[in-house]
Amino acid sequence: MISSLAARLAAATSLIALAGTAISAEVNVYSSRHYDSDDALYEEFTKETGITVNRIEGKADELIARLEAEGANSPADVFITVDAGRMARAEEADLVQPYGSDAINEAVPEYLRHPDDLWFGVSQRARIIFYAKDRVDSPPQTYEALADPEYKGQICIRSSSNIYNQSLLASIIEADGAEAAKEWAAGVVDNFAREPQGGDTDQLKGLVSGECDIAVSNHYYFLRAFDEDVEGLTSGLDNIGWVWPNQDGRGTHVNLTAAAMAKSAPHPEEAKALLEFLTSEFAQQYFAEQNNEYPAVEGMTNDSTARLGDFKPDTTTPTAVFASNAKDAQAIFNEVNWP
Ligand SMILES: [Fe+2]
């Protein structure tokens, strides 16, 4: 009884949904970005196009599971995630389709997008090395140097369960090979100032408290402490220096806020319009400034990142390896006892 009622309700609901698609222009976004201020971004899109944006927010892995469970019946049109490794997982699970837009491909440099248009980067974040200026004379200039015995007892970096570290190690596996990557991870563990704890901001706070001499963090956690008073960090900013790693080699590891068209998008035209909007000057400035990220679109600059200056990103390591090397990265973390 209940189930047949549920089935009839479901059928009625999908009929209503179907009717809705025929009359009103809308686009359904599954996003793992959750900033309240994103509302204004989508409102601007609606103002420009008349297309209503319906947003479902959640953790990336939950949204991926949801897309998988919904299959061909998924209402999702656009999928946005703040980690390229997770986007690559969605790609491997066949949850996205080519966005097919020349405008996007002209705007976004090749190294920040999938070769078959399955996703593209909207903004970039760099994972870099910070240090206490009064205690470190010669900070590591490369990720590899973090394993140098010279830095024993000095390094703070968060746990290996964190996707940022998984993507970083995945890129090191690609650049240096699995054996060298394992030695590297073991060397970093030997250099820990303390057991990994907290998020990136906590590693930076460790520089101020004196627990850490060197910290690894995404760049925007540092910049945020200029904009707002982050307890235990803002007061100590003057003593924190930073290194763009691997500038003489492959460049600095960058990760992406990435966007894609969902595999079964019921509104592909609207989805494409929204994806193209994400490369507009308005959206690029918006995405970047709000979280102090670097715009993905070439030639765009951004006041909020000016404090850190320019750098050479790693454009040679394909972002797809963040996902394809993820299992090997996890195995290495486990083997070297990186908590
Ligand atoms: Fe983050």
mmCIF file of C-alpha atoms and ligand atoms in Angstrom:
data_model
loop_
_atom_site.group_PDB
_atom_site.id
_atom_site.type_symbol
_atom_site.label_atom_id
_atom_site.label_comp_id
_atom_site.label_asym_id
_atom_site.label_seq_id
_atom_site.Cartn_x
_atom_site.Cartn_y
_atom_site.Cartn_z
ATOM 1 C CA MET A 1 0.000 0.000 0.000
ATOM 2 C CA ILE A 2 2.629 2.439 1.116
ATOM 3 C CA SER A 3 4.993 1.432 -1.624
ATOM 4 C CA SER A 4 2.374 1.759 -4.353
ATOM 5 C CA LEU A 5 1.417 5.151 -2.980
ATOM 6 C CA ALA A 6 5.078 6.081 -2.962
ATOM 7 C CA ALA A 7 5.419 4.873 -6.537
ATOM 8 C CA ARG A 8 2.404 6.916 -7.636
ATOM 9 C CA LEU A 9 3.752 9.963 -5.849
ATOM 10 C CA ALA A 10 7.122 9.468 -7.487
ATOM 11 C CA ALA A 11 5.494 9.148 -10.896
ATOM 12 C CA ALA A 12 3.427 12.268 -10.286
ATOM 13 C CA THR A 13 6.480 14.159 -9.111
ATOM 14 C CA SER A 14 8.495 13.205 -12.166
ATOM 15 C CA LEU A 15 5.599 14.272 -14.409
ATOM 16 C CA ILE A 16 5.559 17.629 -12.686
ATOM 17 C CA ALA A 17 9.327 17.827 -13.054
ATOM 18 C CA LEU A 18 9.010 16.982 -16.743
ATOM 19 C CA ALA A 19 6.378 19.654 -17.235
ATOM 20 C CA GLY A 20 8.655 22.053 -15.389
ATOM 21 C CA THR A 21 11.519 21.477 -17.792
ATOM 22 C CA ALA A 22 9.258 22.228 -20.732
ATOM 23 C CA ILE A 23 8.139 25.624 -19.527
ATOM 24 C CA SER A 24 10.758 27.151 -17.318
ATOM 25 C CA ALA A 25 14.470 27.398 -17.947
ATOM 26 C CA GLU A 26 16.398 25.975 -15.049
ATOM 27 C CA VAL A 27 19.622 24.238 -14.271
ATOM 28 C CA ASN A 28 20.391 21.866 -11.412
ATOM 29 C CA VAL A 29 23.810 22.154 -9.835
ATOM 30 C CA TYR A 30 25.430 19.581 -7.549
ATOM 31 C CA SER A 31 28.197 21.437 -5.806
ATOM 32 C CA SER A 32 30.686 20.639 -3.093
ATOM 33 C CA ARG A 33 31.514 24.308 -2.762
ATOM 34 C CA HIS A 34 29.497 25.722 0.051
ATOM 35 C CA TYR A 35 29.968 29.377 0.510
ATOM 36 C CA ASP A 36 26.879 31.435 1.263
ATOM 37 C CA SER A 37 28.236 34.122 -0.991
ATOM 38 C CA ASP A 38 27.945 31.817 -4.008
ATOM 39 C CA ASP A 39 24.281 32.853 -4.001
ATOM 40 C CA ALA A 40 25.198 36.195 -5.553
ATOM 41 C CA LEU A 41 27.159 34.447 -8.292
ATOM 42 C CA TYR A 42 24.191 32.337 -9.349
ATOM 43 C CA GLU A 43 21.808 35.270 -9.018
ATOM 44 C CA GLU A 44 23.930 37.154 -11.544
ATOM 45 C CA PHE A 45 23.660 34.204 -13.939
ATOM 46 C CA THR A 46 19.877 34.169 -13.543
ATOM 47 C CA LYS A 47 19.760 37.919 -14.127
ATOM 48 C CA GLU A 48 21.775 37.576 -17.347
ATOM 49 C CA THR A 49 20.046 34.493 -18.761
ATOM 50 C CA GLY A 50 16.683 34.075 -17.077
ATOM 51 C CA ILE A 51 17.735 30.555 -16.105
ATOM 52 C CA THR A 52 16.954 29.571 -12.524
ATOM 53 C CA VAL A 53 19.702 27.783 -10.629
ATOM 54 C CA ASN A 54 18.752 25.005 -8.211
ATOM 55 C CA ARG A 55 21.641 24.027 -6.012
ATOM 56 C CA ILE A 56 22.262 20.861 -4.069
ATOM 57 C CA GLU A 57 25.332 21.081 -1.880
ATOM 58 C CA GLY A 58 27.181 18.300 -0.151
ATOM 59 C CA LYS A 59 30.539 16.667 0.304
ATOM 60 C CA ALA A 60 32.050 15.651 -3.017
ATOM 61 C CA ASP A 61 32.050 11.934 -2.232
ATOM 62 C CA GLU A 62 28.403 12.087 -1.170
ATOM 63 C CA LEU A 63 27.436 13.916 -4.351
ATOM 64 C CA ILE A 64 29.338 11.367 -6.448
ATOM 65 C CA ALA A 65 27.528 8.532 -4.635
ATOM 66 C CA ARG A 66 24.247 10.307 -5.236
ATOM 67 C CA LEU A 67 24.965 10.743 -8.952
ATOM 68 C CA GLU A 68 25.808 7.046 -9.153
ATOM 69 C CA ALA A 69 22.649 6.023 -7.327
ATOM 70 C CA GLU A 70 20.436 8.264 -9.434
ATOM 71 C CA GLY A 71 21.961 7.048 -12.690
ATOM 72 C CA ALA A 72 20.073 8.035 -15.834
ATOM 73 C CA ASN A 73 17.289 9.573 -13.704
ATOM 74 C CA SER A 74 19.597 12.079 -12.052
ATOM 75 C CA PRO A 75 18.310 15.649 -12.164
ATOM 76 C CA ALA A 76 21.893 16.940 -12.017
ATOM 77 C CA ASP A 77 23.000 19.161 -14.898
ATOM 78 C CA VAL A 78 26.257 20.538 -13.567
ATOM 79 C CA PHE A 79 28.728 19.049 -11.101
ATOM 80 C CA ILE A 80 31.207 21.289 -9.282
ATOM 81 C CA THR A 81 33.942 20.065 -6.971
ATOM 82 C CA VAL A 82 36.861 21.730 -5.224
ATOM 83 C CA ASP A 83 39.314 18.947 -5.947
ATOM 84 C CA ALA A 84 40.449 17.717 -9.340
ATOM 85 C CA GLY A 85 41.094 14.235 -7.940
ATOM 86 C CA ARG A 86 37.441 13.932 -7.043
ATOM 87 C CA MET A 87 36.397 15.234 -10.438
ATOM 88 C CA ALA A 88 38.560 12.556 -11.990
ATOM 89 C CA ARG A 89 36.727 9.982 -9.836
ATOM 90 C CA ALA A 90 33.419 11.234 -11.208
ATOM 91 C CA GLU A 91 34.881 10.926 -14.674
ATOM 92 C CA GLU A 92 36.042 7.345 -14.044
ATOM 93 C CA ALA A 93 32.565 6.468 -12.773
ATOM 94 C CA ASP A 94 31.152 7.785 -16.071
ATOM 95 C CA LEU A 95 29.123 10.510 -14.366
ATOM 96 C CA VAL A 96 30.041 13.389 -16.676
ATOM 97 C CA GLN A 97 29.808 14.121 -20.393
ATOM 98 C CA PRO A 98 31.608 16.499 -22.778
ATOM 99 C CA TYR A 99 30.512 20.096 -22.331
ATOM 100 C CA GLY A 100 31.291 20.811 -25.981
ATOM 101 C CA SER A 101 32.058 24.510 -25.778
ATOM 102 C CA ASP A 102 34.659 26.326 -27.871
ATOM 103 C CA ALA A 103 34.226 29.368 -25.640
ATOM 104 C CA ILE A 104 35.384 27.421 -22.602
ATOM 105 C CA ASN A 105 38.289 25.861 -24.468
ATOM 106 C CA GLU A 106 39.446 29.241 -25.704
ATOM 107 C CA ALA A 107 39.253 30.738 -22.221
ATOM 108 C CA VAL A 108 40.761 27.999 -20.076
ATOM 109 C CA PRO A 109 44.338 26.848 -20.739
ATOM 110 C CA GLU A 110 44.773 23.289 -21.880
ATOM 111 C CA TYR A 111 46.508 22.016 -18.730
ATOM 112 C CA LEU A 112 43.472 23.027 -16.662
ATOM 113 C CA ARG A 113 40.948 21.010 -18.615
ATOM 114 C CA HIS A 114 40.190 17.471 -19.661
ATOM 115 C CA PRO A 115 41.395 16.588 -23.180
ATOM 116 C CA ASP A 116 37.884 15.430 -24.160
ATOM 117 C CA ASP A 117 36.006 18.330 -22.537
ATOM 118 C CA LEU A 118 34.798 16.204 -19.631
ATOM 119 C CA TRP A 119 35.610 18.961 -17.097
ATOM 120 C CA PHE A 120 37.572 22.175 -16.733
ATOM 121 C CA GLY A 121 39.143 24.226 -13.975
ATOM 122 C CA VAL A 122 37.295 27.290 -12.743
ATOM 123 C CA SER A 123 39.909 28.483 -10.267
ATOM 124 C CA GLN A 124 43.265 27.281 -8.988
ATOM 125 C CA ARG A 125 44.735 26.754 -5.559
ATOM 126 C CA ALA A 126 48.399 26.109 -4.911
ATOM 127 C CA ARG A 127 49.785 23.818 -2.192
ATOM 128 C CA ILE A 128 52.897 25.576 -0.995
ATOM 129 C CA ILE A 129 55.562 25.753 1.707
ATOM 130 C CA PHE A 130 55.420 28.301 4.527
ATOM 131 C CA TYR A 131 58.095 28.880 7.169
ATOM 132 C CA ALA A 132 58.890 30.895 10.275
ATOM 133 C CA LYS A 133 61.276 33.588 9.093
ATOM 134 C CA ASP A 134 63.036 33.949 12.435
ATOM 135 C CA ARG A 135 63.815 30.235 12.713
ATOM 136 C CA VAL A 136 64.426 29.014 9.160
ATOM 137 C CA ASP A 137 67.242 30.501 7.099
ATOM 138 C CA SER A 138 67.060 28.218 4.102
ATOM 139 C CA PRO A 139 63.527 26.879 3.629
ATOM 140 C CA PRO A 140 62.924 23.914 1.285
ATOM 141 C CA GLN A 141 62.653 25.069 -2.313
ATOM 142 C CA THR A 142 60.960 21.919 -3.575
ATOM 143 C CA TYR A 143 58.423 19.389 -2.309
ATOM 144 C CA GLU A 144 61.205 16.828 -2.541
ATOM 145 C CA ALA A 145 63.351 18.870 -0.117
ATOM 146 C CA LEU A 146 60.709 18.515 2.613
ATOM 147 C CA ALA A 147 62.186 15.030 3.103
ATOM 148 C CA ASP A 148 65.731 16.360 3.573
ATOM 149 C CA PRO A 149 67.148 15.334 6.995
ATOM 150 C CA GLU A 150 68.191 18.961 7.470
ATOM 151 C CA TYR A 151 64.554 19.692 8.378
ATOM 152 C CA LYS A 152 64.195 17.000 11.039
ATOM 153 C CA GLY A 153 61.590 17.875 13.664
ATOM 154 C CA GLN A 154 60.491 21.001 11.800
ATOM 155 C CA ILE A 155 57.647 20.123 9.469
ATOM 156 C CA CYS A 156 53.909 20.368 10.081
ATOM 157 C CA ILE A 157 51.497 18.936 7.546
ATOM 158 C CA ARG A 158 48.025 17.519 7.988
ATOM 159 C CA SER A 159 47.010 13.854 7.926
ATOM 160 C CA SER A 160 47.155 11.573 4.915
ATOM 161 C CA SER A 161 43.383 11.142 4.876
ATOM 162 C CA ASN A 162 43.174 14.629 3.430
ATOM 163 C CA ILE A 163 42.570 14.822 -0.312
ATOM 164 C CA TYR A 164 44.998 17.742 -0.775
ATOM 165 C CA ASN A 165 47.861 15.582 0.489
ATOM 166 C CA GLN A 166 46.655 12.622 -1.555
ATOM 167 C CA SER A 167 46.676 14.720 -4.728
ATOM 168 C CA LEU A 168 50.101 16.140 -3.860
ATOM 169 C CA LEU A 169 51.575 12.673 -3.356
ATOM 170 C CA ALA A 170 49.850 11.466 -6.531
ATOM 171 C CA SER A 171 51.650 14.241 -8.423
ATOM 172 C CA ILE A 172 54.981 13.295 -6.809
ATOM 173 C CA ILE A 173 54.452 9.659 -7.853
ATOM 174 C CA GLU A 174 53.955 10.918 -11.392
ATOM 175 C CA ALA A 175 56.995 13.186 -11.334
ATOM 176 C CA ASP A 176 59.500 11.034 -9.448
ATOM 177 C CA GLY A 177 58.188 7.456 -9.611
ATOM 178 C CA ALA A 178 56.521 5.340 -6.920
ATOM 179 C CA GLU A 179 59.753 4.203 -5.236
ATOM 180 C CA ALA A 180 61.100 7.735 -4.847
ATOM 181 C CA ALA A 181 57.677 8.942 -3.739
ATOM 182 C CA LYS A 182 57.663 6.348 -0.971
ATOM 183 C CA GLU A 183 61.123 7.395 0.197
ATOM 184 C CA TRP A 184 59.935 10.978 0.117
ATOM 185 C CA ALA A 185 56.888 10.271 2.253
ATOM 186 C CA ALA A 186 59.011 8.331 4.762
ATOM 187 C CA GLY A 187 61.451 11.248 4.882
ATOM 188 C CA VAL A 188 58.673 13.756 5.549
ATOM 189 C CA VAL A 189 57.338 11.552 8.370
ATOM 190 C CA ASP A 190 60.866 11.536 9.850
ATOM 191 C CA ASN A 191 60.819 15.324 9.755
ATOM 192 C CA PHE A 192 57.427 15.787 11.448
ATOM 193 C CA ALA A 193 57.446 18.419 14.178
ATOM 194 C CA ARG A 194 54.372 16.687 15.639
ATOM 195 C CA GLU A 195 51.748 14.126 14.735
ATOM 196 C CA PRO A 196 49.501 15.482 11.978
ATOM 197 C CA GLN A 197 46.526 17.297 13.444
ATOM 198 C CA GLY A 198 43.889 19.729 12.209
ATOM 199 C CA GLY A 199 43.485 21.377 8.832
ATOM 200 C CA ASP A 200 45.787 23.569 6.769
ATOM 201 C CA THR A 201 45.095 26.618 8.957
ATOM 202 C CA ASP A 202 46.306 24.655 11.991
ATOM 203 C CA GLN A 203 49.643 23.986 10.302
ATOM 204 C CA LEU A 204 50.051 27.728 9.748
ATOM 205 C CA LYS A 205 49.059 28.452 13.340
ATOM 206 C CA GLY A 206 51.850 26.088 14.373
ATOM 207 C CA LEU A 207 54.335 28.498 12.794
ATOM 208 C CA VAL A 208 53.022 31.250 15.065
ATOM 209 C CA SER A 209 52.875 29.132 18.232
ATOM 210 C CA GLY A 210 56.407 27.893 17.600
ATOM 211 C CA GLU A 211 55.440 24.214 17.327
ATOM 212 C CA CYS A 212 56.301 24.149 13.638
ATOM 213 C CA ASP A 213 59.109 25.803 11.684
ATOM 214 C CA ILE A 214 57.855 24.747 8.266
ATOM 215 C CA ALA A 215 54.251 24.131 7.224
ATOM 216 C CA VAL A 216 52.518 22.859 4.097
ATOM 217 C CA SER A 217 49.201 24.499 3.283
ATOM 218 C CA ASN A 218 47.034 25.615 0.419
ATOM 219 C CA HIS A 219 47.809 29.253 -0.288
ATOM 220 C CA TYR A 220 44.363 30.675 0.444
ATOM 221 C CA TYR A 221 44.327 29.705 4.126
ATOM 222 C CA PHE A 222 47.262 32.073 4.543
ATOM 223 C CA LEU A 223 45.634 34.899 2.557
ATOM 224 C CA ARG A 224 42.402 34.562 4.484
ATOM 225 C CA ALA A 225 44.243 35.536 7.664
ATOM 226 C CA PHE A 226 44.922 38.954 6.119
ATOM 227 C CA ASP A 227 41.241 39.536 5.377
ATOM 228 C CA GLU A 228 39.833 38.407 8.682
ATOM 229 C CA ASP A 229 41.207 37.934 12.154
ATOM 230 C CA VAL A 230 42.137 34.273 12.367
ATOM 231 C CA GLU A 231 42.955 33.591 15.995
ATOM 232 C CA GLY A 232 46.506 32.401 16.460
ATOM 233 C CA LEU A 233 47.510 33.274 12.909
ATOM 234 C CA THR A 234 46.735 36.858 11.906
ATOM 235 C CA SER A 235 48.828 38.289 14.738
ATOM 236 C CA GLY A 236 51.877 36.342 13.518
ATOM 237 C CA LEU A 237 51.681 36.910 9.751
ATOM 238 C CA ASP A 238 54.739 39.183 9.666
ATOM 239 C CA ASN A 239 56.998 36.308 10.626
ATOM 240 C CA ILE A 240 55.681 33.889 7.990
ATOM 241 C CA GLY A 241 57.494 33.522 4.691
ATOM 242 C CA TRP A 242 56.500 31.343 1.762
ATOM 243 C CA VAL A 243 58.129 29.369 -1.016
ATOM 244 C CA TRP A 244 56.621 28.561 -4.388
ATOM 245 C CA PRO A 245 57.971 25.024 -4.676
ATOM 246 C CA ASN A 246 59.739 23.567 -7.708
ATOM 247 C CA GLN A 247 60.037 26.834 -9.619
ATOM 248 C CA ASP A 248 63.254 25.635 -11.279
ATOM 249 C CA GLY A 249 61.617 22.369 -12.258
ATOM 250 C CA ARG A 250 58.100 21.213 -13.031
ATOM 251 C CA GLY A 251 56.425 24.040 -11.112
ATOM 252 C CA THR A 252 54.127 24.292 -8.108
ATOM 253 C CA HIS A 253 51.402 21.707 -7.503
ATOM 254 C CA VAL A 254 47.999 23.234 -8.179
ATOM 255 C CA ASN A 255 44.571 21.867 -7.559
ATOM 256 C CA LEU A 256 41.319 23.050 -9.050
ATOM 257 C CA THR A 257 37.787 23.988 -8.425
ATOM 258 C CA ALA A 258 36.455 22.077 -11.414
ATOM 259 C CA ALA A 259 33.120 22.005 -13.227
ATOM 260 C CA ALA A 260 31.508 19.469 -15.532
ATOM 261 C CA MET A 261 28.269 18.643 -17.308
ATOM 262 C CA ALA A 262 26.539 15.733 -15.605
ATOM 263 C CA LYS A 263 26.152 12.582 -17.674
ATOM 264 C CA SER A 264 22.355 12.577 -17.756
ATOM 265 C CA ALA A 265 21.825 16.340 -17.651
ATOM 266 C CA PRO A 266 18.122 16.981 -18.322
ATOM 267 C CA HIS A 267 18.959 20.575 -19.290
ATOM 268 C CA PRO A 268 22.150 20.358 -21.361
ATOM 269 C CA GLU A 269 21.747 23.783 -23.034
ATOM 270 C CA GLU A 270 21.238 25.521 -19.704
ATOM 271 C CA ALA A 271 24.116 23.517 -18.254
ATOM 272 C CA LYS A 272 26.390 24.686 -21.042
ATOM 273 C CA ALA A 273 25.292 28.275 -20.497
ATOM 274 C CA LEU A 274 26.127 28.046 -16.801
ATOM 275 C CA LEU A 275 29.493 26.401 -17.468
ATOM 276 C CA GLU A 276 30.365 29.147 -19.938
ATOM 277 C CA PHE A 277 29.250 31.762 -17.424
ATOM 278 C CA LEU A 278 31.785 30.320 -14.973
ATOM 279 C CA THR A 279 34.564 31.449 -17.325
ATOM 280 C CA SER A 280 33.169 34.997 -17.616
ATOM 281 C CA GLU A 281 35.088 37.849 -16.066
ATOM 282 C CA PHE A 282 32.375 38.280 -13.441
ATOM 283 C CA ALA A 283 32.470 34.670 -12.316
ATOM 284 C CA GLN A 284 36.251 34.409 -12.513
ATOM 285 C CA GLN A 285 36.737 37.428 -10.277
ATOM 286 C CA TYR A 286 34.008 36.209 -8.006
ATOM 287 C CA PHE A 287 35.236 32.656 -7.562
ATOM 288 C CA ALA A 288 38.800 33.774 -7.166
ATOM 289 C CA GLU A 289 38.363 36.665 -4.798
ATOM 290 C CA GLN A 290 35.931 35.013 -2.529
ATOM 291 C CA ASN A 291 38.363 32.273 -1.583
ATOM 292 C CA ASN A 292 41.587 34.044 -2.647
ATOM 293 C CA GLU A 293 42.099 31.563 -5.472
ATOM 294 C CA TYR A 294 43.847 32.152 -8.780
ATOM 295 C CA PRO A 295 41.553 32.567 -11.782
ATOM 296 C CA ALA A 296 41.710 29.717 -14.302
ATOM 297 C CA VAL A 297 41.061 31.913 -17.304
ATOM 298 C CA GLU A 298 44.229 33.162 -18.914
ATOM 299 C CA GLY A 299 45.063 36.830 -18.641
ATOM 300 C CA MET A 300 42.855 37.487 -15.626
ATOM 301 C CA THR A 301 44.439 38.940 -12.571
ATOM 302 C CA ASN A 302 43.076 39.170 -9.130
ATOM 303 C CA ASP A 303 43.816 41.636 -6.345
ATOM 304 C CA SER A 304 43.460 39.152 -3.552
ATOM 305 C CA THR A 305 46.342 36.939 -4.702
ATOM 306 C CA ALA A 306 48.654 39.863 -5.497
ATOM 307 C CA ARG A 307 50.172 39.608 -2.010
ATOM 308 C CA LEU A 308 51.686 36.263 -2.911
ATOM 309 C CA GLY A 309 52.798 37.234 -6.384
ATOM 310 C CA ASP A 310 53.048 35.140 -9.504
ATOM 311 C CA PHE A 311 54.368 31.648 -9.746
ATOM 312 C CA LYS A 312 54.961 28.902 -12.240
ATOM 313 C CA PRO A 313 52.320 26.195 -11.824
ATOM 314 C CA ASP A 314 53.009 22.562 -12.650
ATOM 315 C CA THR A 315 51.532 22.357 -16.120
ATOM 316 C CA THR A 316 53.204 19.085 -17.037
ATOM 317 C CA THR A 317 51.562 16.700 -14.567
ATOM 318 C CA PRO A 318 48.103 15.861 -15.919
ATOM 319 C CA THR A 319 45.422 16.516 -13.330
ATOM 320 C CA ALA A 320 43.953 13.108 -14.129
ATOM 321 C CA VAL A 321 46.850 11.436 -12.284
ATOM 322 C CA PHE A 322 45.525 12.847 -9.003
ATOM 323 C CA ALA A 323 42.841 10.210 -9.328
ATOM 324 C CA SER A 324 44.704 7.478 -11.195
ATOM 325 C CA ASN A 325 47.549 7.528 -8.633
ATOM 326 C CA ALA A 326 45.254 7.955 -5.619
ATOM 327 C CA LYS A 327 45.325 4.267 -4.624
ATOM 328 C CA ASP A 328 49.119 4.097 -4.840
ATOM 329 C CA ALA A 329 49.351 7.308 -2.827
ATOM 330 C CA GLN A 330 47.166 5.867 -0.081
ATOM 331 C CA ALA A 331 49.222 2.661 -0.017
ATOM 332 C CA ILE A 332 52.416 4.687 0.385
ATOM 333 C CA PHE A 333 50.937 6.799 3.180
ATOM 334 C CA ASN A 334 49.948 3.604 4.992
ATOM 335 C CA GLU A 335 53.334 1.950 4.479
ATOM 336 C CA VAL A 336 55.291 4.876 5.875
ATOM 337 C CA ASN A 337 52.856 5.345 8.787
ATOM 338 C CA TRP A 338 51.818 8.856 7.874
ATOM 339 C CA PRO A 339 48.722 9.080 10.090
HETATM 340 FE FE FE B 1 40.388 24.076 1.317
#
